Amino acid sequence: NEGLLSLGRNYLLQGAPIKTLHVVEVVLAAEPTNREALQQRQQALGALMDAAEHGLRNDYEIYWLQGRLADTESRLDNGQAL
């Protein structure tokens, strides 16, 4: 999973949060409490939220992102899986 996490970090640095999400979801499927994967997920969702709030302002997209961010933050705080 280290290789996937490295790929996810690179995608974040390149400004590709959707690609990061694809990669970290693979990691989280195998290791639901992987802290680095959850942190990358949080960063990617945050980037998408910023784009959504400053772009077309699609309320459904914003609500979905808020829900995913809340879930990720809860999992980071509690160290729990879904």
Tab-separated table of C-alpha atoms in Angstrom:
chain	number	residue	atom	x	y	z
A	1	ASN	CA	0.000	0.000	0.000
A	2	GLU	CA	2.972	2.303	0.396
A	3	GLY	CA	3.292	2.559	-3.372
A	4	LEU	CA	-0.361	3.534	-3.688
A	5	LEU	CA	-0.027	6.121	-0.936
A	6	SER	CA	3.005	7.583	-2.689
A	7	LEU	CA	0.970	7.782	-5.895
A	8	GLY	CA	-1.840	9.486	-3.984
A	9	ARG	CA	0.593	12.058	-2.551
A	10	ASN	CA	1.914	12.776	-6.041
A	11	TYR	CA	-1.597	13.273	-7.379
A	12	LEU	CA	-2.310	15.729	-4.549
A	13	LEU	CA	0.840	17.667	-5.382
A	14	GLN	CA	-0.201	17.747	-9.041
A	15	GLY	CA	-3.614	19.152	-8.126
A	16	ALA	CA	-5.520	15.999	-9.094
A	17	PRO	CA	-7.762	15.305	-6.073
A	18	ILE	CA	-10.120	12.958	-7.938
A	19	LYS	CA	-7.214	10.689	-8.888
A	20	THR	CA	-6.065	10.815	-5.270
A	21	LEU	CA	-9.507	9.677	-4.130
A	22	HIS	CA	-9.454	6.734	-6.525
A	23	VAL	CA	-6.099	5.600	-5.170
A	24	VAL	CA	-6.874	6.030	-1.469
A	25	GLU	CA	-10.205	4.238	-1.774
A	26	VAL	CA	-8.271	1.165	-2.933
A	27	VAL	CA	-6.028	1.443	0.126
A	28	LEU	CA	-8.981	2.004	2.455
A	29	ALA	CA	-10.799	-1.032	1.050
A	30	ALA	CA	-7.912	-3.158	2.320
A	31	GLU	CA	-7.055	-1.075	5.414
A	32	PRO	CA	-10.082	0.989	6.501
A	33	THR	CA	-8.194	2.685	9.336
A	34	ASN	CA	-5.027	3.574	7.411
A	35	ARG	CA	-4.292	7.028	8.801
A	36	GLU	CA	-2.262	8.318	5.858
A	37	ALA	CA	-4.932	7.212	3.388
A	38	LEU	CA	-7.594	8.962	5.484
A	39	GLN	CA	-5.476	12.121	5.614
A	40	GLN	CA	-4.997	12.085	1.853
A	41	ARG	CA	-8.738	11.521	1.436
A	42	GLN	CA	-9.414	14.513	3.687
A	43	GLN	CA	-7.044	16.722	1.685
A	44	ALA	CA	-8.513	15.619	-1.648
A	45	LEU	CA	-12.088	16.161	-0.464
A	46	GLY	CA	-11.081	19.570	0.915
A	47	ALA	CA	-9.660	20.557	-2.476
A	48	LEU	CA	-12.858	19.432	-4.193
A	49	MET	CA	-14.950	21.322	-1.631
A	50	ASP	CA	-12.972	24.484	-2.259
A	51	ALA	CA	-13.495	24.094	-6.007
A	52	ALA	CA	-17.213	23.395	-5.527
A	53	GLU	CA	-17.724	26.418	-3.283
A	54	HIS	CA	-15.870	28.737	-5.628
A	55	GLY	CA	-17.154	27.240	-8.879
A	56	LEU	CA	-20.671	26.430	-9.969
A	57	ARG	CA	-21.922	26.097	-6.361
A	58	ASN	CA	-23.737	22.831	-6.940
A	59	ASP	CA	-25.516	22.367	-3.611
A	60	TYR	CA	-25.844	18.595	-4.011
A	61	GLU	CA	-22.124	18.247	-4.644
A	62	ILE	CA	-21.333	20.454	-1.643
A	63	TYR	CA	-23.651	18.446	0.647
A	64	TRP	CA	-22.093	15.178	-0.555
A	65	LEU	CA	-18.582	16.519	0.022
A	66	GLN	CA	-19.549	17.781	3.480
A	67	GLY	CA	-20.830	14.319	4.365
A	68	ARG	CA	-17.696	12.586	3.105
A	69	LEU	CA	-15.472	15.103	4.936
A	70	ALA	CA	-17.415	14.601	8.185
A	71	ASP	CA	-17.085	10.822	7.827
A	72	THR	CA	-13.351	11.090	7.160
A	73	GLU	CA	-12.775	13.453	10.093
A	74	SER	CA	-14.729	11.128	12.379
A	75	ARG	CA	-12.689	8.151	11.256
A	76	LEU	CA	-9.455	10.062	11.833
A	77	ASP	CA	-10.569	11.186	15.287
A	78	ASN	CA	-11.757	7.736	16.331
A	79	GLY	CA	-9.424	5.512	14.344
A	80	GLN	CA	-12.462	3.524	13.203
A	81	ALA	CA	-13.543	1.938	9.968
A	82	LEU	CA	-16.847	2.567	8.203
